[in-house]
CSV table of C-alpha atoms and ligand atoms in Angstrom, one decimal:
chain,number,residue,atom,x,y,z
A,1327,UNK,CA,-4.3,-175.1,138.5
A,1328,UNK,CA,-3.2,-173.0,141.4
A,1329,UNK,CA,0.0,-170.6,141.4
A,1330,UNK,CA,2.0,-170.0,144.0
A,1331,UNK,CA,2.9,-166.0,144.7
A,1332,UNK,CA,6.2,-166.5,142.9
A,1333,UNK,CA,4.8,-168.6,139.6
A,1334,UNK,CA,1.7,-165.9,139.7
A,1335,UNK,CA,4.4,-162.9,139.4
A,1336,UNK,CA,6.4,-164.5,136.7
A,1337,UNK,CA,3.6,-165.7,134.5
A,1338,UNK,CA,1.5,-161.8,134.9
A,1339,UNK,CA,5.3,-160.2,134.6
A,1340,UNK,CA,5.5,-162.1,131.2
A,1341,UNK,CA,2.1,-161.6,130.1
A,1342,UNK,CA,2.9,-157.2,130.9
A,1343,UNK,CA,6.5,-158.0,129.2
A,1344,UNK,CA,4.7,-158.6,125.7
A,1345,UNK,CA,2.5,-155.4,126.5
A,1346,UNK,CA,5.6,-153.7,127.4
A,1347,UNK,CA,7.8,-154.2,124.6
A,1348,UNK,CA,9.4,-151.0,123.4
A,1349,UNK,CA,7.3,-149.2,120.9
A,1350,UNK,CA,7.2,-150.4,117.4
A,1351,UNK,CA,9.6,-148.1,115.2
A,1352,UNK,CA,7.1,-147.5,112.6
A,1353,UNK,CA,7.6,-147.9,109.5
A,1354,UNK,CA,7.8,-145.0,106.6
A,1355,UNK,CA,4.7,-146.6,104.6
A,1356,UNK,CA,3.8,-145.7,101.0
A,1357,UNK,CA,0.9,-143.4,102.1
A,1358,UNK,CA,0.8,-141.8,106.0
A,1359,UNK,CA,-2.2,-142.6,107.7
A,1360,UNK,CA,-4.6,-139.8,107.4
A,1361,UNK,CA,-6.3,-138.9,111.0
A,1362,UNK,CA,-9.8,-136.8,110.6
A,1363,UNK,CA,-9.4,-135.1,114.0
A,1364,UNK,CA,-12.5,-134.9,116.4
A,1365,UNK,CA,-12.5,-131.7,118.9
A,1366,UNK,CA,-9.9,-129.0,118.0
A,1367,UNK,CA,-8.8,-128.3,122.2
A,1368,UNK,CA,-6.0,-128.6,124.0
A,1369,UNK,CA,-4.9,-132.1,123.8
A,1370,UNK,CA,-5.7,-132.1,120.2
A,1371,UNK,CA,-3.2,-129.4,119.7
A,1372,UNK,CA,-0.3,-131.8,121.0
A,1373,UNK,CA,-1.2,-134.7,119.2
A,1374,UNK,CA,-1.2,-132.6,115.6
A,1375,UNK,CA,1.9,-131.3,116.9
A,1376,UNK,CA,3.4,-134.5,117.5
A,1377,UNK,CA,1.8,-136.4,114.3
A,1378,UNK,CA,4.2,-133.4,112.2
A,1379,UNK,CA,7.0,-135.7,113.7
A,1380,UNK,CA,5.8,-138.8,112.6
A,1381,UNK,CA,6.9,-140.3,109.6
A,1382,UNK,CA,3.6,-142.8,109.0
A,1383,UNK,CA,1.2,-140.2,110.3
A,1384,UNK,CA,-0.6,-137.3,108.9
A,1385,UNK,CA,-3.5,-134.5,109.6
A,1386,UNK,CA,-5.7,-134.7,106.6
A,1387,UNK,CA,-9.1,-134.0,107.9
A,1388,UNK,CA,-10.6,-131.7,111.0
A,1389,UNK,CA,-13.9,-131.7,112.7
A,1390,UNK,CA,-15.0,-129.2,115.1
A,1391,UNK,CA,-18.3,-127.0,116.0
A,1392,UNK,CA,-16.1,-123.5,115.1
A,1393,UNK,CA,-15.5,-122.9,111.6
A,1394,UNK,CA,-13.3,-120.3,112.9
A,1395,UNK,CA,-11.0,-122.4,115.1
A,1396,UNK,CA,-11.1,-125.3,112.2
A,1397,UNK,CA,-10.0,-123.4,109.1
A,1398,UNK,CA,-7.1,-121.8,111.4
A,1399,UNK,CA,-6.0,-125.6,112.2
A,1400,UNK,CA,-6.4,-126.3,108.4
A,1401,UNK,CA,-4.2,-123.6,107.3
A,1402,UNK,CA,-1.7,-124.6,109.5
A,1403,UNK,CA,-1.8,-128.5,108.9
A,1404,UNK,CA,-2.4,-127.9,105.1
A,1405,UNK,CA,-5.9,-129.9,105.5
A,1406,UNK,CA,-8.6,-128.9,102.7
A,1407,UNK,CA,-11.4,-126.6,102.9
A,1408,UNK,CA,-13.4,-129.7,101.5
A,1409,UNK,CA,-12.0,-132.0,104.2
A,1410,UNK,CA,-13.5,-129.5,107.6
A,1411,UNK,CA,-16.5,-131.3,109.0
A,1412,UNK,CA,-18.8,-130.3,111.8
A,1413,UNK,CA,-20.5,-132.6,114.9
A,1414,UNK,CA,-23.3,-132.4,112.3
A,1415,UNK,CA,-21.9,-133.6,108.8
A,1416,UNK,CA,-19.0,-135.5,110.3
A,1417,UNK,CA,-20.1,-138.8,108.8
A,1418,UNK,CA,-20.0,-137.9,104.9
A,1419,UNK,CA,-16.1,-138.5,105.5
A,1420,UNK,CA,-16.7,-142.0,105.0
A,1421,UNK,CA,-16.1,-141.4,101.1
A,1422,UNK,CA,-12.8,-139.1,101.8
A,1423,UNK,CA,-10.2,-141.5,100.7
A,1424,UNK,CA,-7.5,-139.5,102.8
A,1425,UNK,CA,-9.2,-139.8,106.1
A,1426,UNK,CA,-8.1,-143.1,107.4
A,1427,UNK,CA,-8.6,-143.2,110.8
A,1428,UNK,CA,-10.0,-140.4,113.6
A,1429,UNK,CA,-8.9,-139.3,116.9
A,1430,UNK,CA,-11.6,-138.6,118.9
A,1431,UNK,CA,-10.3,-135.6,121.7
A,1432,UNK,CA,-13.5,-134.8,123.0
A,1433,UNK,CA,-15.2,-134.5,126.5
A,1434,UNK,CA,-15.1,-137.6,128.1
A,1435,UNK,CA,-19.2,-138.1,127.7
A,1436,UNK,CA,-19.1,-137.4,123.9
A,1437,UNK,CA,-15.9,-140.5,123.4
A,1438,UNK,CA,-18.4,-143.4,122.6
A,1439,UNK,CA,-20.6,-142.0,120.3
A,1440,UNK,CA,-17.7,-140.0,118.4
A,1441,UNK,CA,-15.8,-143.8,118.2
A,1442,UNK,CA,-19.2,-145.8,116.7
A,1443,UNK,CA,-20.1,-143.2,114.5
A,1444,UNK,CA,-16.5,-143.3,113.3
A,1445,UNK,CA,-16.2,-147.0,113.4
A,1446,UNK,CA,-19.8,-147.4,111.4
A,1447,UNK,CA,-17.8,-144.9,108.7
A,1448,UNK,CA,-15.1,-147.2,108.1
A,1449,UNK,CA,-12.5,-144.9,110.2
A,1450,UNK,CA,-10.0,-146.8,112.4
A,1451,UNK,CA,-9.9,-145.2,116.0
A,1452,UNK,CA,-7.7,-143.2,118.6
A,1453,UNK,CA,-9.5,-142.3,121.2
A,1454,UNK,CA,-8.9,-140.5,124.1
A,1455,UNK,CA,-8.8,-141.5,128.2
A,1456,UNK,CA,-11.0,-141.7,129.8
A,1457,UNK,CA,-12.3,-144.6,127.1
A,1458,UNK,CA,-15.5,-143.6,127.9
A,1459,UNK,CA,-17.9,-142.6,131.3
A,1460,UNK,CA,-18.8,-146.3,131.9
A,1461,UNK,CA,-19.0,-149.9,131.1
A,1462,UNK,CA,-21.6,-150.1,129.3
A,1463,UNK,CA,-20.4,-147.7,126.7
A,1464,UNK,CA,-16.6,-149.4,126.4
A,1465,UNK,CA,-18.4,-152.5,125.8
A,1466,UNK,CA,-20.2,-150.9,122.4
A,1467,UNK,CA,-17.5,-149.0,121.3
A,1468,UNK,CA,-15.3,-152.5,121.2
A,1469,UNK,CA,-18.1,-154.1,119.8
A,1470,UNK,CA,-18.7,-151.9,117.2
A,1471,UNK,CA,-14.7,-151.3,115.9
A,1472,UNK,CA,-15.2,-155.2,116.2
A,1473,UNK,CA,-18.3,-154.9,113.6
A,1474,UNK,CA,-16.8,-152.6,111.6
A,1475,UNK,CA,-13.6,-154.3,111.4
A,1476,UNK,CA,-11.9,-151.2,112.4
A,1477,UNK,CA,-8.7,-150.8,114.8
A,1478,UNK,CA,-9.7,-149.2,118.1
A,1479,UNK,CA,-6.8,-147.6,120.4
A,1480,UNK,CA,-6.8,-145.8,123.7
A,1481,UNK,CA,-4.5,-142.8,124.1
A,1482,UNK,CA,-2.7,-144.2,127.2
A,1483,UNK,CA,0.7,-142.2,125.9
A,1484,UNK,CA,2.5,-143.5,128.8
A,1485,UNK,CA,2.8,-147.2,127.6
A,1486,UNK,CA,4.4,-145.5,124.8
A,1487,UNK,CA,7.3,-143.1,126.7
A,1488,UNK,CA,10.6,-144.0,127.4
A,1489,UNK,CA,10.6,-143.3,131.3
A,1490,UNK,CA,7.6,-144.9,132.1
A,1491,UNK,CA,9.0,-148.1,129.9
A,1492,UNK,CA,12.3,-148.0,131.9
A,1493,UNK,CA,10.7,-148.0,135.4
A,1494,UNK,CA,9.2,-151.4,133.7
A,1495,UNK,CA,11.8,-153.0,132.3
A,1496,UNK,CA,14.2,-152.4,135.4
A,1497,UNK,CA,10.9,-153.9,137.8
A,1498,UNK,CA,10.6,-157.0,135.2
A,1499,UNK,CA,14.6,-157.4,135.5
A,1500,UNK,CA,14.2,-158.0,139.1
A,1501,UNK,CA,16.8,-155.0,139.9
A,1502,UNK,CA,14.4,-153.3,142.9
A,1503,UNK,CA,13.7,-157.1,144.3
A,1504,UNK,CA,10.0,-158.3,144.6
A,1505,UNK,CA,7.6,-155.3,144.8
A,1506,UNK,CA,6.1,-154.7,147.7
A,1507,UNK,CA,4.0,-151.5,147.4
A,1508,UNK,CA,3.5,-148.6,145.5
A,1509,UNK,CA,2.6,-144.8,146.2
A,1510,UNK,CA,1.3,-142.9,143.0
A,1511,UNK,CA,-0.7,-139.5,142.7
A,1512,UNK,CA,-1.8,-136.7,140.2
A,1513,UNK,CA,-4.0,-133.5,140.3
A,1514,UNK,CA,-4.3,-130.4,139.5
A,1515,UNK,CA,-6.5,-127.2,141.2
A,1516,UNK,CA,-9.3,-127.0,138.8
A,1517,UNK,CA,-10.4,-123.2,137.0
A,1518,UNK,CA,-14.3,-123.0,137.8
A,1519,UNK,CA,-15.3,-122.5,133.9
A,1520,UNK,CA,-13.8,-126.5,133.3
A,1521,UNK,CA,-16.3,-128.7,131.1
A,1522,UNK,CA,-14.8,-131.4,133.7
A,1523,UNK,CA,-16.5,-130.4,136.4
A,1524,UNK,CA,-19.8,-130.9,134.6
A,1525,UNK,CA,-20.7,-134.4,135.5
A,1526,UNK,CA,-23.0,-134.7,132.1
A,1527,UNK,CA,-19.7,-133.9,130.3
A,1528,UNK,CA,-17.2,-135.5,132.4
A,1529,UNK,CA,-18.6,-138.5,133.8
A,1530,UNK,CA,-16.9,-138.5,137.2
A,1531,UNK,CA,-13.9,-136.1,138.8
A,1532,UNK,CA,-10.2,-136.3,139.0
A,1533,UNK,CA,-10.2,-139.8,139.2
A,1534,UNK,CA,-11.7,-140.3,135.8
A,1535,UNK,CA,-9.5,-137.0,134.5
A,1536,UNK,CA,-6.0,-137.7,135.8
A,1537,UNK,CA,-5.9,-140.7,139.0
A,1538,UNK,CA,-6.5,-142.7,135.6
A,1539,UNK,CA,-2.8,-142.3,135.3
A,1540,UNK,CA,-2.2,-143.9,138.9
A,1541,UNK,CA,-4.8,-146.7,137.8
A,1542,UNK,CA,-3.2,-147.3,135.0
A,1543,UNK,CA,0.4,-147.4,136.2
A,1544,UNK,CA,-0.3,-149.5,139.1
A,1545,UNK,CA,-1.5,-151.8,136.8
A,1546,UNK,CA,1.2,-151.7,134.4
A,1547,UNK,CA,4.0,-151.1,136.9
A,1548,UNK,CA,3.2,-154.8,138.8
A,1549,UNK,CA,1.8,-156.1,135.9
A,1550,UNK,CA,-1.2,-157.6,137.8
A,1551,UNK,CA,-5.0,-157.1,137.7
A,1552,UNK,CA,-6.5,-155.9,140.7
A,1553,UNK,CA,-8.1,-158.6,143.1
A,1554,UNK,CA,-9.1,-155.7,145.3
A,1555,UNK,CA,-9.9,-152.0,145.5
A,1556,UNK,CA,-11.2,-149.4,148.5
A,1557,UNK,CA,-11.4,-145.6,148.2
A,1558,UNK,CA,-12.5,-142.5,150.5
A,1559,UNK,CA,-13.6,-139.5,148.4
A,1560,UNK,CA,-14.2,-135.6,149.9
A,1561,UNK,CA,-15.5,-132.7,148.2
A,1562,UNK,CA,-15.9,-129.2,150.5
A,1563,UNK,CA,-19.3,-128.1,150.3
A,1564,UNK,CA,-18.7,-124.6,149.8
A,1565,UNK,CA,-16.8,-125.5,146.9
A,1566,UNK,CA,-18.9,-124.7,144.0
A,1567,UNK,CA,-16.8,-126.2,141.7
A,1568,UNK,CA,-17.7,-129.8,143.0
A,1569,UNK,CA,-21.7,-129.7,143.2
A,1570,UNK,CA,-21.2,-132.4,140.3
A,1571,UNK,CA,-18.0,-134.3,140.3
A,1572,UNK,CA,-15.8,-135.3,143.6
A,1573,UNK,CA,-12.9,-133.1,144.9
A,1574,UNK,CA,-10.4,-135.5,146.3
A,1575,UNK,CA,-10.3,-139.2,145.7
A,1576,UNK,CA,-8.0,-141.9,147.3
A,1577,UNK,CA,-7.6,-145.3,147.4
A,1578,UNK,CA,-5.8,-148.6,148.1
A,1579,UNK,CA,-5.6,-151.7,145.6
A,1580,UNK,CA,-4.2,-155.0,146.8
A,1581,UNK,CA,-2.8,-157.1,143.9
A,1582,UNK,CA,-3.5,-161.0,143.9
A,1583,UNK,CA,0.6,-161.4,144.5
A,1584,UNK,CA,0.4,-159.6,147.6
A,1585,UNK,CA,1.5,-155.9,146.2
A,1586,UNK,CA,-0.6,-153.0,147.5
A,1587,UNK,CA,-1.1,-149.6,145.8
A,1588,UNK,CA,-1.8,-146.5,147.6
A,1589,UNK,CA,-3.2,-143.6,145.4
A,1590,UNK,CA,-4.5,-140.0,145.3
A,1591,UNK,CA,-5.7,-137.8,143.1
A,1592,UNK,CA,-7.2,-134.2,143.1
A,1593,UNK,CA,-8.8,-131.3,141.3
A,1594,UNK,CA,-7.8,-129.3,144.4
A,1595,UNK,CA,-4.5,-128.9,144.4
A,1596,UNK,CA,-1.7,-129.2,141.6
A,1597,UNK,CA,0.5,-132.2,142.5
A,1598,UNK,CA,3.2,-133.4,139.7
A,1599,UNK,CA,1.8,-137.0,138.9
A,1600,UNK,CA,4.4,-139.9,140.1
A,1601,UNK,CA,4.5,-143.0,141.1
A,1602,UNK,CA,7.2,-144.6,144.0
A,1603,UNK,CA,7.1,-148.1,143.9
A,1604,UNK,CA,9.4,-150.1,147.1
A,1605,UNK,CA,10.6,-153.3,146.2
A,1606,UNK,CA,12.4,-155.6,149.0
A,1607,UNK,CA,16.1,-154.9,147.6
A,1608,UNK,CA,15.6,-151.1,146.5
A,1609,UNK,CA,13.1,-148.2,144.9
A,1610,UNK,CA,12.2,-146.8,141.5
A,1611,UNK,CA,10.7,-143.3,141.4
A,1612,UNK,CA,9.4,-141.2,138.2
A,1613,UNK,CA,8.8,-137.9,139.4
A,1614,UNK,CA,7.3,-136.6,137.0
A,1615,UNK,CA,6.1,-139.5,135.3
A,1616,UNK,CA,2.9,-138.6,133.5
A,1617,UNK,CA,3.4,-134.6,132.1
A,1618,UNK,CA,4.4,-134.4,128.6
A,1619,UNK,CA,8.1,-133.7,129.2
A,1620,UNK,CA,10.3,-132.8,132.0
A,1621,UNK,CA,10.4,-136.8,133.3
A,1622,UNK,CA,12.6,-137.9,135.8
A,1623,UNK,CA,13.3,-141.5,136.9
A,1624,UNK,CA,15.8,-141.8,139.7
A,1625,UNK,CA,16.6,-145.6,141.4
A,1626,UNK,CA,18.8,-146.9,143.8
A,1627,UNK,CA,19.3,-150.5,143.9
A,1628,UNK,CA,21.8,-153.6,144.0
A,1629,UNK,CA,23.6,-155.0,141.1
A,1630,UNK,CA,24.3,-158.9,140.6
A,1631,UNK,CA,28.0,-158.4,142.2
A,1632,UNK,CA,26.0,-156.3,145.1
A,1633,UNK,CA,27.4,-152.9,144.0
A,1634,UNK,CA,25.0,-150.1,144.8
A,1635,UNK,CA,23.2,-148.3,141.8
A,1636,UNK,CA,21.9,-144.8,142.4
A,1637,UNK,CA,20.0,-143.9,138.9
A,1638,UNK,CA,19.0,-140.5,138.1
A,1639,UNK,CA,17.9,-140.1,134.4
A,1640,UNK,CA,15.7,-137.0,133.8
A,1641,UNK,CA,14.3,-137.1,130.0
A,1642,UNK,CA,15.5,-134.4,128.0
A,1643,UNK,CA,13.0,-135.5,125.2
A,1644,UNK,CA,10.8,-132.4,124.6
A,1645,UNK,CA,6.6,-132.5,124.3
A,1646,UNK,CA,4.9,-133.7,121.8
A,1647,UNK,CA,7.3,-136.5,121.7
A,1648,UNK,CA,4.8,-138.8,123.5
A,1649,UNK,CA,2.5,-137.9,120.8
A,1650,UNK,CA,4.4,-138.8,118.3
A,1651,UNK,CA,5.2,-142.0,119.7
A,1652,UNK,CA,1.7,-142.9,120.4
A,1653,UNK,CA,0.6,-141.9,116.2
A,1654,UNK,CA,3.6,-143.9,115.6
A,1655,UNK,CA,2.3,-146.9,117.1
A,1656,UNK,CA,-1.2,-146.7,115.9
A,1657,UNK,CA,-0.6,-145.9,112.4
A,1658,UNK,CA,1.7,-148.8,112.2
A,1659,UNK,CA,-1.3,-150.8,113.8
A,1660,UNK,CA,-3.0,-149.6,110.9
A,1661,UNK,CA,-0.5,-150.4,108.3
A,1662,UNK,CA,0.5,-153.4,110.2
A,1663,UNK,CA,-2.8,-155.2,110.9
A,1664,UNK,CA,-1.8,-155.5,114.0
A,1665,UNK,CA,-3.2,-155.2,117.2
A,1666,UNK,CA,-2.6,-151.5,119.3
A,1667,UNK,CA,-0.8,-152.1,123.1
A,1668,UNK,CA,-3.6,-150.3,124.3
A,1669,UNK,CA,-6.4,-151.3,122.9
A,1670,UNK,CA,-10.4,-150.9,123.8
A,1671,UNK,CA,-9.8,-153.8,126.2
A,1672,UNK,CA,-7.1,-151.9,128.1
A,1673,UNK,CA,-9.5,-148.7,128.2
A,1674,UNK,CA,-12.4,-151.4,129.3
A,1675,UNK,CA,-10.5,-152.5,132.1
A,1676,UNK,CA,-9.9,-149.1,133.6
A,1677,UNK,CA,-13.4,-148.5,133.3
A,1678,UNK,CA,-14.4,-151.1,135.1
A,1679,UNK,CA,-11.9,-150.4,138.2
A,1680,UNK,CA,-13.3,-146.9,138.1
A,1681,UNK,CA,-16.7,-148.3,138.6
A,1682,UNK,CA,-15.8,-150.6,141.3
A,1683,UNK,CA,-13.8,-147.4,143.3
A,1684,UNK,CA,-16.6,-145.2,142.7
A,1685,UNK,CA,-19.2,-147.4,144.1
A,1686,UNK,CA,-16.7,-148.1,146.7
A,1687,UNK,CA,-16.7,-144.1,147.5
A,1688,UNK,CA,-20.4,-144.4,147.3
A,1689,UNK,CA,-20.1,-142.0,144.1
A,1690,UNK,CA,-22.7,-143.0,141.4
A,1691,UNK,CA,-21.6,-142.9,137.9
A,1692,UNK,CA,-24.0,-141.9,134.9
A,1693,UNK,CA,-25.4,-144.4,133.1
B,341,NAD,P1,-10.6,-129.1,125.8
B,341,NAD,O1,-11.7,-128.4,126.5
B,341,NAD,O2,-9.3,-128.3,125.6
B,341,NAD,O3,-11.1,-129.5,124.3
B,341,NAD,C1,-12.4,-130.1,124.1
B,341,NAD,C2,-12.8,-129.9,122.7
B,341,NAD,O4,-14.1,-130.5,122.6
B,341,NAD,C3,-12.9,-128.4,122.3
B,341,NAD,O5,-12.4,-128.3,121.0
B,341,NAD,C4,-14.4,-128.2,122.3
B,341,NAD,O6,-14.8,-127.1,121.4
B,341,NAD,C5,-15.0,-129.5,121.9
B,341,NAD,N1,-16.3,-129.7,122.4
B,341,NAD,C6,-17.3,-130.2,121.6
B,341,NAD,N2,-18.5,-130.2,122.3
B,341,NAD,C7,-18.2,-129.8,123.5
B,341,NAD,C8,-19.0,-129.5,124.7
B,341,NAD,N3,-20.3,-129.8,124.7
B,341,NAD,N4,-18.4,-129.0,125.8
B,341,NAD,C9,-17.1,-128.7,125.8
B,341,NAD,N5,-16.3,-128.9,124.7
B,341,NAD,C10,-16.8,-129.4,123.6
B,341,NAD,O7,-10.3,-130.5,126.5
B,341,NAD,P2,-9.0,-131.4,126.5
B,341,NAD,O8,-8.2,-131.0,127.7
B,341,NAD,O9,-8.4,-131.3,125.2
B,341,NAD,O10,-9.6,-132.8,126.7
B,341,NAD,C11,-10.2,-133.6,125.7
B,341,NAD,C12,-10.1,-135.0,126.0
B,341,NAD,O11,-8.7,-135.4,126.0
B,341,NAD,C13,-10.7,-135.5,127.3
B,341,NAD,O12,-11.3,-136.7,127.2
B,341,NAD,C14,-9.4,-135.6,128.2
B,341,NAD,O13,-9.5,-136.6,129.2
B,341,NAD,C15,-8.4,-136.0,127.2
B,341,NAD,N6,-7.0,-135.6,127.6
B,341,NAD,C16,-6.0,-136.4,127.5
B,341,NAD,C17,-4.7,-136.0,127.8
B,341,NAD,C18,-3.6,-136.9,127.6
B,341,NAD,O14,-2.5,-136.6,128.0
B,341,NAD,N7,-3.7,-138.1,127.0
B,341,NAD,C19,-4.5,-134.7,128.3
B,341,NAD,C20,-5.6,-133.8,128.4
B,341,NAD,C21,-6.8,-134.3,128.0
């Protein structure tokens, strides 16, 4: 059966509208979910933050390689002494009744054997983006959540904030006309001492790190798949910071209904991530769209009767709110048996647009 442009963007707008639906309130359940948490850095700090405001969601395990570092966490998030673990013992907490699920805030490298091991210990899990540093490796970490009848989630927090879900609702509604391109970047200039610019760590550069978030939002934005993707990448070789990983990365993506993407991302320079998306009866731009707070989505399109609209709605909502949203969703997943918005499949897909840009940038990934 062929489509035509217009049936093609109804039908993929429908299929991104069930993706899209508003988070799930989630629901105060007889016991939170406990969350063992794997790698006590920076991101990790948010998300325990933002699981204090969730009502279904709890800290009950940690597991790090600095007993130092993890019995501060524990005082602070009232965790055991008998619940630490290290990269070592990690998978005796498959007989701790309070740990029900992990989230794995790791190097990008260490994501897929963190997610099996916890999978093969009976632990549903949140992992973070990057899924993983390539295909092969999102493959057996679905697979073995499959086998282990386990819940696996991908920490895309964006499918779960409130600006990013208004940009899509307003594009589904048909208020900025049919969507003709899109403009969407994010970087950051790099400190030298970074585990990301270790390729054995990292996997790849900025693209991997943060252009995921353009990626991603392209994706969910037109509600299409990619039929088509080119990038350029640079590094300066008297950089020393990228012997290993690229420096700058862009790239264009044509969309089977004709919509074309044009994306950039750095660890050279620090650019607030956004996206711009033109549609043929107005525009819709979150600026910032992917930082933990401080969002702003500003519009100006027509309504039915032809009145102009000129939207400006920063978010007030203050970090770890996106954290809390995303713990939220999963541990009602978990209570729920049902299946996350972002789950390994979403990470999968990612990974397998990364792969086909990098080869493109004649960058070769780690196998
Ligand atoms: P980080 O350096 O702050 O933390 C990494 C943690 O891993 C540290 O606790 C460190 O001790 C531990 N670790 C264990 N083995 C290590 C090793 N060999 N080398 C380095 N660290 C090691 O990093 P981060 O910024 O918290 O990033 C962690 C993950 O979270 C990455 O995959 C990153 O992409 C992701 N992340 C997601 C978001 C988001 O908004 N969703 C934001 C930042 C980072």
């Amino acid at each position: 059966m062929s489509l035509t442009r217009r049936q093609f963007t109804i039908a993929s707008a429908a299929a991104m509208a069930a993706r899209f639906a508003p988070p799930l309130i989630a629901q105060p359940a007889d016991k939170p979910v406990g969350y063992a948490i794997i790698g006590l850095g920076r991101i990790a700090d948010h998300f325990m933050d933002g699981i204090q405001h969730s009502p279904n969601s709890k800290v009950t395990a940690l597991v790090s390689g600095h007993p130092d570092k993890a019995a501060r966490y524990a005082e602070k998030y009232g965790v055991p002494k008998s619940s630490i673990y290290n990269y070592e013992n990690m998978d005796s907490f498959r007989d701790n009744p309070n740990v029900d699920a992990v989230y794995v805030a790791l190097p990008n490298s260490m994501h897929a054997e963190y997610t099996i091991r916890s999978a093969k210990a009976g632990k549903h899990v949140l992992c973070e983006k990057p899924m993983c540093i390539n295909v092969t490796e999102a493959h057996a970490m679905i697979d073995a959540c499959k086998q282990a009848n386990v819940k696996l989630m991908i920490a895309y927090r964006c499918h779960y904030e409130p600006t990013n879900l208004k940009a899509v609702s307003l594009i589904r509604s048909g208020a900025i006309g049919k969507v003709e391109s899109i403009q969407s970047a994010f970087g950051f200039n790099i400190g030298a001492t970074e585990w990301r610019l270790n390729k054995k760590l990292a996997g790849g550069g900025p693209l991997m790190d943060v252009g995921i978030y353009c990626l991603n939002a392209t994706r969910y934005l037109t509600g299409e798949e990619p039929a088509d993707l080119h990038a350029y990448a640079f590094s300066d070789p008297a950089d020393p910071r990228f012997r290993q990983v690229e420096e700058n990365l862009v790239w264009n993506t044509k969309f089977p209904s004709g919509v074309v993407a044009s994306c950039n991302t750095t660890y050279g320079s620090n650019m607030d991530g956004y996206f711009h998306v033109y549609g043929s009866k107005g525009w819709i731009e979150a600026r910032p769209a992917f930082n933990y707070d401080g969002l702003r989505l500003r519009a100006e399109y027509q309504d039915a009767s032809g009145k102009w609209i000129s939207l400006d709605e920063p978010n007030i909502q203050k970090d770890p709110y996106q954290f809390t949203a995303e713990a939220n969703h999963f541990s009602h997943c978990v209570h729920h048996n049902q299946t996350p918005k972002t789950p390994g499949e979403e990470g999968l897909r990612d990974m397998e647009y990364i792969t086909r840009l990098y080869s493109s940038a004649g960058i070769q990934m780690l196998a």
